[in-house]
Amino acid sequence: MLLPPHNYHRPVTLTECLEQLAQLNADSGTGAARLAKVQVVAGGTDVIFNMRLRLFQPDNLVSIRRIPELQQIEQLENDSVRIGAGCRLIDLGDNPIIRDRYPALKAAIDAVASVHVRNIGTLGGNICLETRCWYTNNSEEWRKGRAGCFKTDCEHCHVIPSSHQCHAINNADTPLALIALDAVLTLQSADGQRDIPIAEFYRPDGIEHMDLRPGELLTHVTIPRCDDRTIFLKFTPRRGMDFALGAVAARCSGSGQLATRVSIIIGSMSAAPLLLDGPCRVLEQEGLDDRGIEMAIACIRDEMGEITNLYARATYKKQIARTLVKRAILALREQS
């Protein structure tokens, strides 16, 4: 399937890229029309596929693949690690700093699709992965046989017909581990830069699912030093081929059954990663013994809120969430 017509831009420095994004956005009008006419591409594993489906039809495609400022991994003076958003997933998974210091992130990276995808996919691309819905993530011809929706051309949701917003799912893997690790994103534009915790980057809306302003580019991810116990788990029908039906990242301090500063993040269930506060507070109070774990699991249903039937029935996904969280907590307990 051919790509829709577009202009291809390939800046060679970060400054040139930000200037091009500012100019192209200024020339493209305002609102949703502007966002649709300028698209950033790195590895292209998601963007190019969506362009072939005619879900993305940008007038201008800006490649950041060859920008050297986005390809670096640096250890900072405060012992944090700063990663360029253009780093390939395969390189990050093989990097000894990531492997030794952030095993949960290593596991999340290795869980992304197949080796073939990780060979060209980037960290920034996975963080900014477009949300998915089985009503729209099909060919243009298939969509013509159905009524439109929020993602296409009208204000309607096929998943929850009474809803006033899109419920497409965020299936990205690495953000869960990065949220658990308290990572901070650096967003740059021609007007300057801002840093935002990745936990605050996502919104519970299938369309406006990221706090990314017109002309801004995700350039770096900074991860503070972490000596806590961490884990990442993912459930998918076919490894290396399918997006997850559920994924979890968890973290805690302490040893054995003692747990402090617990965090649990569920993904692939809604338009944004879900931070489960109730189960974490239970574990901090009761510990990681069998009774405490069961009490924490019992809190999940109320914490998750409204879950759609996208890609699996809501009742099944809630069961997946409970099972994944329990396995994650048990894994944390077994770590020294």
Short mmCIF file of C-alpha atoms in Angstrom, two decimals:
data_model
loop_
_atom_site.label_atom_id
_atom_site.label_comp_id
_atom_site.label_asym_id
_atom_site.label_seq_id
_atom_site.Cartn_x
_atom_site.Cartn_y
_atom_site.Cartn_z
CA MET A 1 0.00 0.00 0.00
CA LEU A 2 1.49 3.34 -1.06
CA LEU A 3 1.98 6.23 1.32
CA PRO A 4 -0.17 9.34 0.88
CA PRO A 5 1.63 12.26 -0.86
CA HIS A 6 3.84 14.27 1.50
CA ASN A 7 6.96 16.41 1.74
CA TYR A 8 9.89 14.70 3.43
CA HIS A 9 12.26 16.76 5.62
CA ARG A 10 15.53 15.40 7.02
CA PRO A 11 17.23 17.89 9.36
CA VAL A 12 20.74 17.01 10.46
CA THR A 13 20.89 18.92 13.78
CA LEU A 14 18.45 19.36 16.64
CA THR A 15 18.39 23.13 16.17
CA GLU A 16 17.52 22.77 12.49
CA CYS A 17 14.80 20.27 13.35
CA LEU A 18 13.14 22.52 15.94
CA GLU A 19 13.25 25.47 13.54
CA GLN A 20 11.64 23.36 10.80
CA LEU A 21 8.89 22.16 13.15
CA ALA A 22 8.15 25.73 14.20
CA GLN A 23 7.95 26.93 10.60
CA LEU A 24 5.87 24.01 9.37
CA ASN A 25 3.41 24.33 12.24
CA ALA A 26 3.11 28.07 11.66
CA ASP A 27 2.31 27.43 7.99
CA SER A 28 -0.29 24.76 8.76
CA GLY A 29 -2.97 26.82 10.49
CA THR A 30 -4.34 26.11 13.94
CA GLY A 31 -6.00 23.34 15.95
CA ALA A 32 -6.36 19.74 14.83
CA ALA A 33 -5.64 20.61 11.19
CA ARG A 34 -2.17 21.81 12.13
CA LEU A 35 -1.39 18.64 14.08
CA ALA A 36 -2.53 16.49 11.17
CA LYS A 37 -0.29 18.25 8.62
CA VAL A 38 3.06 17.86 10.42
CA GLN A 39 4.27 14.47 11.61
CA VAL A 40 7.57 13.53 13.23
CA VAL A 41 9.06 10.14 12.33
CA ALA A 42 12.03 8.30 13.83
CA GLY A 43 12.11 4.54 13.21
CA GLY A 44 8.75 4.71 11.46
CA THR A 45 7.44 1.33 12.66
CA ASP A 46 4.16 2.92 13.79
CA VAL A 47 3.99 6.16 11.82
CA ILE A 48 4.57 4.62 8.38
CA PHE A 49 2.10 1.83 9.08
CA ASN A 50 -0.58 4.35 10.09
CA MET A 51 0.17 6.42 7.01
CA ARG A 52 -0.46 3.37 4.84
CA LEU A 53 -3.80 2.91 6.60
CA ARG A 54 -4.48 6.61 5.89
CA LEU A 55 -4.89 7.25 9.63
CA PHE A 56 -1.99 9.72 9.30
CA GLN A 57 -2.01 11.89 6.18
CA PRO A 58 0.53 14.62 6.92
CA ASP A 59 1.58 17.20 4.38
CA ASN A 60 5.03 17.22 5.96
CA LEU A 61 7.01 14.35 7.44
CA VAL A 62 10.03 15.37 9.56
CA SER A 63 12.63 12.65 10.12
CA ILE A 64 14.75 12.79 13.29
CA ARG A 65 16.53 9.52 12.62
CA ARG A 66 19.95 10.97 11.83
CA ILE A 67 20.14 13.72 14.47
CA PRO A 68 23.22 12.93 16.60
CA GLU A 69 22.02 14.86 19.67
CA LEU A 70 19.18 12.34 20.02
CA GLN A 71 21.36 9.21 19.81
CA GLN A 72 23.35 9.49 23.04
CA ILE A 73 23.26 7.76 26.42
CA GLU A 74 24.95 9.80 29.15
CA GLN A 75 25.60 9.21 32.84
CA LEU A 76 25.15 12.55 34.61
CA GLU A 77 27.01 13.88 37.64
CA ASN A 78 24.09 13.12 39.97
CA ASP A 79 24.23 9.47 38.79
CA SER A 80 21.12 9.83 36.66
CA VAL A 81 21.12 8.50 33.11
CA ARG A 82 20.08 10.70 30.19
CA ILE A 83 18.89 8.91 27.06
CA GLY A 84 18.33 10.49 23.66
CA ALA A 85 14.81 9.88 22.37
CA GLY A 86 16.23 8.75 19.03
CA CYS A 87 18.16 5.81 20.52
CA ARG A 88 17.11 2.51 18.97
CA LEU A 89 15.42 0.05 21.31
CA ILE A 90 17.80 -2.73 20.32
CA ASP A 91 20.80 -0.60 21.34
CA LEU A 92 19.24 0.33 24.67
CA GLY A 93 18.43 -3.29 25.44
CA ASP A 94 22.07 -4.23 24.85
CA ASN A 95 23.50 -1.27 26.77
CA PRO A 96 25.21 -2.39 30.03
CA ILE A 97 24.01 0.71 31.92
CA ILE A 98 20.37 -0.08 31.14
CA ARG A 99 20.82 -3.81 31.67
CA ASP A 100 22.56 -3.53 35.04
CA ARG A 101 20.88 -0.49 36.60
CA TYR A 102 17.34 -0.65 35.25
CA PRO A 103 16.31 -4.31 34.79
CA ALA A 104 12.59 -3.44 34.58
CA LEU A 105 13.26 -1.03 31.71
CA LYS A 106 15.42 -3.67 30.04
CA ALA A 107 12.53 -6.14 30.31
CA ALA A 108 10.07 -3.58 28.91
CA ILE A 109 12.36 -2.83 25.97
CA ASP A 110 12.81 -6.53 25.20
CA ALA A 111 9.01 -6.96 25.31
CA VAL A 112 8.41 -4.45 22.50
CA ALA A 113 7.26 -6.35 19.40
CA SER A 114 10.01 -8.39 17.70
CA VAL A 115 13.75 -7.99 17.19
CA HIS A 116 13.01 -6.71 13.69
CA VAL A 117 10.91 -3.85 15.09
CA ARG A 118 13.38 -3.07 17.88
CA ASN A 119 16.15 -2.85 15.29
CA ILE A 120 14.60 0.35 13.93
CA GLY A 121 12.10 1.46 16.59
CA THR A 122 13.21 4.16 19.05
CA LEU A 123 12.55 4.94 22.70
CA GLY A 124 10.89 8.24 21.83
CA GLY A 125 8.68 6.52 19.29
CA ASN A 126 7.48 3.99 21.86
CA ILE A 127 6.80 6.71 24.42
CA CYS A 128 4.78 8.66 21.84
CA LEU A 129 3.07 5.58 20.39
CA GLU A 130 -0.33 6.37 18.88
CA THR A 131 -3.34 4.90 20.67
CA ARG A 132 -5.15 2.00 18.98
CA CYS A 133 -8.75 0.97 18.41
CA TRP A 134 -10.06 -1.94 16.35
CA TYR A 135 -12.68 0.33 14.80
CA THR A 136 -10.08 2.64 13.26
CA ASN A 137 -6.79 0.70 13.02
CA ASN A 138 -7.86 -0.91 9.77
CA SER A 139 -7.59 0.03 6.13
CA GLU A 140 -9.29 3.09 4.73
CA GLU A 141 -11.59 0.83 2.67
CA TRP A 142 -12.66 -1.07 5.81
CA ARG A 143 -13.41 2.18 7.65
CA LYS A 144 -15.58 3.43 4.78
CA GLY A 145 -18.00 0.63 5.54
CA ARG A 146 -18.64 1.99 9.05
CA ALA A 147 -19.75 5.24 10.58
CA GLY A 148 -16.97 7.61 11.64
CA CYS A 149 -15.66 8.26 15.14
CA PHE A 150 -13.59 10.74 17.16
CA LYS A 151 -10.39 9.47 15.51
CA THR A 152 -11.70 9.93 11.99
CA ASP A 153 -14.41 12.42 11.12
CA CYS A 154 -17.19 12.73 13.70
CA GLU A 155 -17.92 12.89 17.44
CA HIS A 156 -18.84 9.30 18.19
CA CYS A 157 -17.22 6.39 20.02
CA HIS A 158 -18.02 2.87 18.80
CA VAL A 159 -16.58 1.38 21.99
CA ILE A 160 -18.77 3.35 24.40
CA PRO A 161 -21.52 5.00 22.29
CA SER A 162 -22.61 7.29 25.14
CA SER A 163 -19.08 8.61 25.69
CA HIS A 164 -18.02 12.17 24.87
CA GLN A 165 -14.39 11.21 24.19
CA CYS A 166 -12.23 8.61 22.46
CA HIS A 167 -11.36 5.40 24.36
CA ALA A 168 -8.55 4.11 22.14
CA ILE A 169 -5.89 2.19 24.08
CA ASN A 170 -2.29 3.13 24.83
CA ASN A 171 -0.29 -0.06 24.18
CA ALA A 172 3.23 1.30 24.77
CA ASP A 173 5.46 -0.87 26.98
CA THR A 174 8.42 1.28 28.03
CA PRO A 175 6.36 4.11 29.64
CA LEU A 176 5.20 1.76 32.41
CA ALA A 177 8.76 1.00 33.51
CA LEU A 178 9.78 4.65 33.08
CA ILE A 179 6.89 5.82 35.27
CA ALA A 180 7.94 3.35 37.96
CA LEU A 181 11.49 4.70 37.68
CA ASP A 182 10.36 8.35 38.07
CA ALA A 183 11.73 9.26 34.66
CA VAL A 184 11.54 12.85 33.42
CA LEU A 185 10.94 13.80 29.78
CA THR A 186 12.63 16.76 28.11
CA LEU A 187 10.41 18.45 25.51
CA GLN A 188 12.05 21.06 23.27
CA SER A 189 10.78 23.55 20.72
CA ALA A 190 12.15 26.62 18.98
CA ASP A 191 10.82 28.64 21.94
CA GLY A 192 12.70 26.69 24.61
CA GLN A 193 12.41 23.52 26.60
CA ARG A 194 10.48 22.09 29.54
CA ASP A 195 10.89 19.02 31.71
CA ILE A 196 7.87 16.96 32.73
CA PRO A 197 7.63 13.75 34.77
CA ILE A 198 6.50 10.99 32.45
CA ALA A 199 3.73 10.16 34.94
CA GLU A 200 2.17 13.53 34.04
CA PHE A 201 2.72 13.24 30.29
CA TYR A 202 -0.28 11.06 29.45
CA ARG A 203 -3.95 11.99 29.41
CA PRO A 204 -7.02 9.70 29.65
CA ASP A 205 -8.16 10.60 26.14
CA GLY A 206 -7.63 8.41 23.10
CA ILE A 207 -6.89 11.38 20.81
CA GLU A 208 -5.24 14.06 22.97
CA HIS A 209 -3.36 11.39 24.92
CA MET A 210 -0.06 13.24 25.38
CA ASP A 211 0.92 16.62 26.82
CA LEU A 212 2.85 17.52 23.68
CA ARG A 213 2.36 21.01 22.29
CA PRO A 214 2.55 21.99 18.60
CA GLY A 215 6.17 22.37 17.54
CA GLU A 216 7.49 20.41 20.54
CA LEU A 217 9.71 17.38 20.23
CA LEU A 218 10.54 14.76 22.84
CA THR A 219 14.33 14.90 22.89
CA HIS A 220 15.58 13.15 26.05
CA VAL A 221 14.56 10.86 28.89
CA THR A 222 16.32 11.24 32.24
CA ILE A 223 16.15 8.39 34.76
CA PRO A 224 17.35 8.92 38.33
CA ARG A 225 19.44 6.30 40.08
CA CYS A 226 17.33 3.43 41.36
CA ASP A 227 18.39 0.84 43.94
CA ASP A 228 14.85 -0.41 44.62
CA ARG A 229 13.31 -3.70 43.55
CA THR A 230 11.61 -3.39 40.15
CA ILE A 231 9.73 -5.65 37.75
CA PHE A 232 7.98 -5.47 34.37
CA LEU A 233 5.56 -8.10 33.08
CA LYS A 234 3.47 -8.29 29.92
CA PHE A 235 0.72 -10.58 28.66
CA THR A 236 0.18 -10.95 24.93
CA PRO A 237 -1.43 -13.70 22.84
CA ARG A 238 1.57 -14.07 20.52
CA ARG A 239 4.96 -12.85 21.65
CA GLY A 240 6.72 -10.64 19.13
CA MET A 241 3.57 -10.14 17.05
CA ASP A 242 0.67 -8.79 19.12
CA PHE A 243 0.23 -5.74 21.28
CA ALA A 244 -0.33 -6.53 24.96
CA LEU A 245 -3.70 -7.30 26.48
CA GLY A 246 -2.17 -6.13 29.74
CA ALA A 247 1.18 -5.10 31.20
CA VAL A 248 2.44 -4.03 34.62
CA ALA A 249 5.49 -2.34 36.11
CA ALA A 250 6.08 -2.29 39.86
CA ARG A 251 8.67 -0.94 42.27
CA CYS A 252 9.29 -0.94 46.01
CA SER A 253 11.99 -0.29 48.57
CA GLY A 254 12.79 -2.61 51.46
CA SER A 255 13.67 -6.29 51.51
CA GLY A 256 11.78 -9.51 51.94
CA GLN A 257 8.17 -8.86 52.94
CA LEU A 258 8.86 -5.27 54.04
CA ALA A 259 7.79 -2.78 51.38
CA THR A 260 7.99 1.00 51.30
CA ARG A 261 7.52 3.53 48.49
CA VAL A 262 5.50 1.05 46.45
CA SER A 263 4.32 1.95 42.94
CA ILE A 264 2.29 -0.18 40.53
CA ILE A 265 1.41 0.90 36.98
CA ILE A 266 -0.98 -0.96 34.68
CA GLY A 267 -0.84 -0.53 30.90
CA SER A 268 -2.69 -1.58 27.72
CA MET A 269 -6.04 -1.23 29.48
CA SER A 270 -7.02 2.36 28.71
CA ALA A 271 -5.95 5.54 26.92
CA ALA A 272 -3.27 6.25 29.54
CA PRO A 273 -1.22 4.15 31.97
CA LEU A 274 -3.05 3.61 35.28
CA LEU A 275 -1.24 4.26 38.55
CA LEU A 276 -2.78 2.04 41.21
CA ASP A 277 -2.65 3.97 44.46
CA GLY A 278 -4.88 1.85 46.72
CA PRO A 279 -2.99 -1.45 46.33
CA CYS A 280 0.31 0.35 46.93
CA ARG A 281 -0.88 1.84 50.22
CA VAL A 282 -2.15 -1.57 51.33
CA LEU A 283 1.20 -3.20 50.61
CA GLU A 284 3.08 -0.47 52.46
CA GLN A 285 0.87 -1.06 55.50
CA GLU A 286 0.47 -4.85 55.38
CA GLY A 287 3.71 -5.91 53.72
CA LEU A 288 4.28 -8.45 50.96
CA ASP A 289 3.02 -11.52 52.80
CA ASP A 290 0.21 -13.56 51.28
CA ARG A 291 -2.49 -11.74 53.26
CA GLY A 292 -1.20 -8.32 52.24
CA ILE A 293 -1.02 -9.35 48.59
CA GLU A 294 -4.60 -10.61 48.58
CA MET A 295 -5.80 -7.41 50.23
CA ALA A 296 -3.98 -5.35 47.59
CA ILE A 297 -5.44 -7.41 44.74
CA ALA A 298 -8.93 -6.85 46.15
CA CYS A 299 -8.46 -3.07 45.68
CA ILE A 300 -7.67 -3.23 41.98
CA ARG A 301 -11.22 -3.38 40.66
CA ASP A 302 -12.22 -0.03 42.17
CA GLU A 303 -8.93 1.58 41.15
CA MET A 304 -9.19 0.66 37.48
CA GLY A 305 -12.49 2.40 36.84
CA GLU A 306 -14.15 2.04 33.45
CA ILE A 307 -12.51 -0.57 31.21
CA THR A 308 -13.65 -1.07 27.61
CA ASN A 309 -14.11 -4.26 25.61
CA LEU A 310 -11.42 -3.25 23.10
CA TYR A 311 -9.38 -6.31 21.99
CA ALA A 312 -10.76 -8.36 24.93
CA ARG A 313 -13.77 -8.31 27.19
CA ALA A 314 -13.56 -5.92 30.12
CA THR A 315 -14.08 -8.71 32.65
CA TYR A 316 -11.20 -10.67 31.11
CA LYS A 317 -8.90 -7.64 31.15
CA LYS A 318 -9.65 -7.03 34.82
CA GLN A 319 -8.72 -10.65 35.50
CA ILE A 320 -5.50 -10.14 33.53
CA ALA A 321 -4.76 -7.03 35.62
CA ARG A 322 -5.26 -8.87 38.91
CA THR A 323 -3.09 -11.77 37.78
CA LEU A 324 -0.29 -9.58 36.46
CA VAL A 325 -0.22 -7.42 39.60
CA LYS A 326 -0.11 -10.51 41.82
CA ARG A 327 2.76 -11.99 39.79
CA ALA A 328 4.61 -8.67 39.91
CA ILE A 329 4.27 -8.40 43.69
CA LEU A 330 5.45 -11.98 44.18
CA ALA A 331 8.44 -11.25 41.93
CA LEU A 332 9.30 -8.18 44.02
CA ARG A 333 9.10 -10.28 47.19
CA GLU A 334 11.56 -12.79 45.77
CA GLN A 335 14.12 -10.10 44.93
CA SER A 336 16.70 -9.45 47.63
#
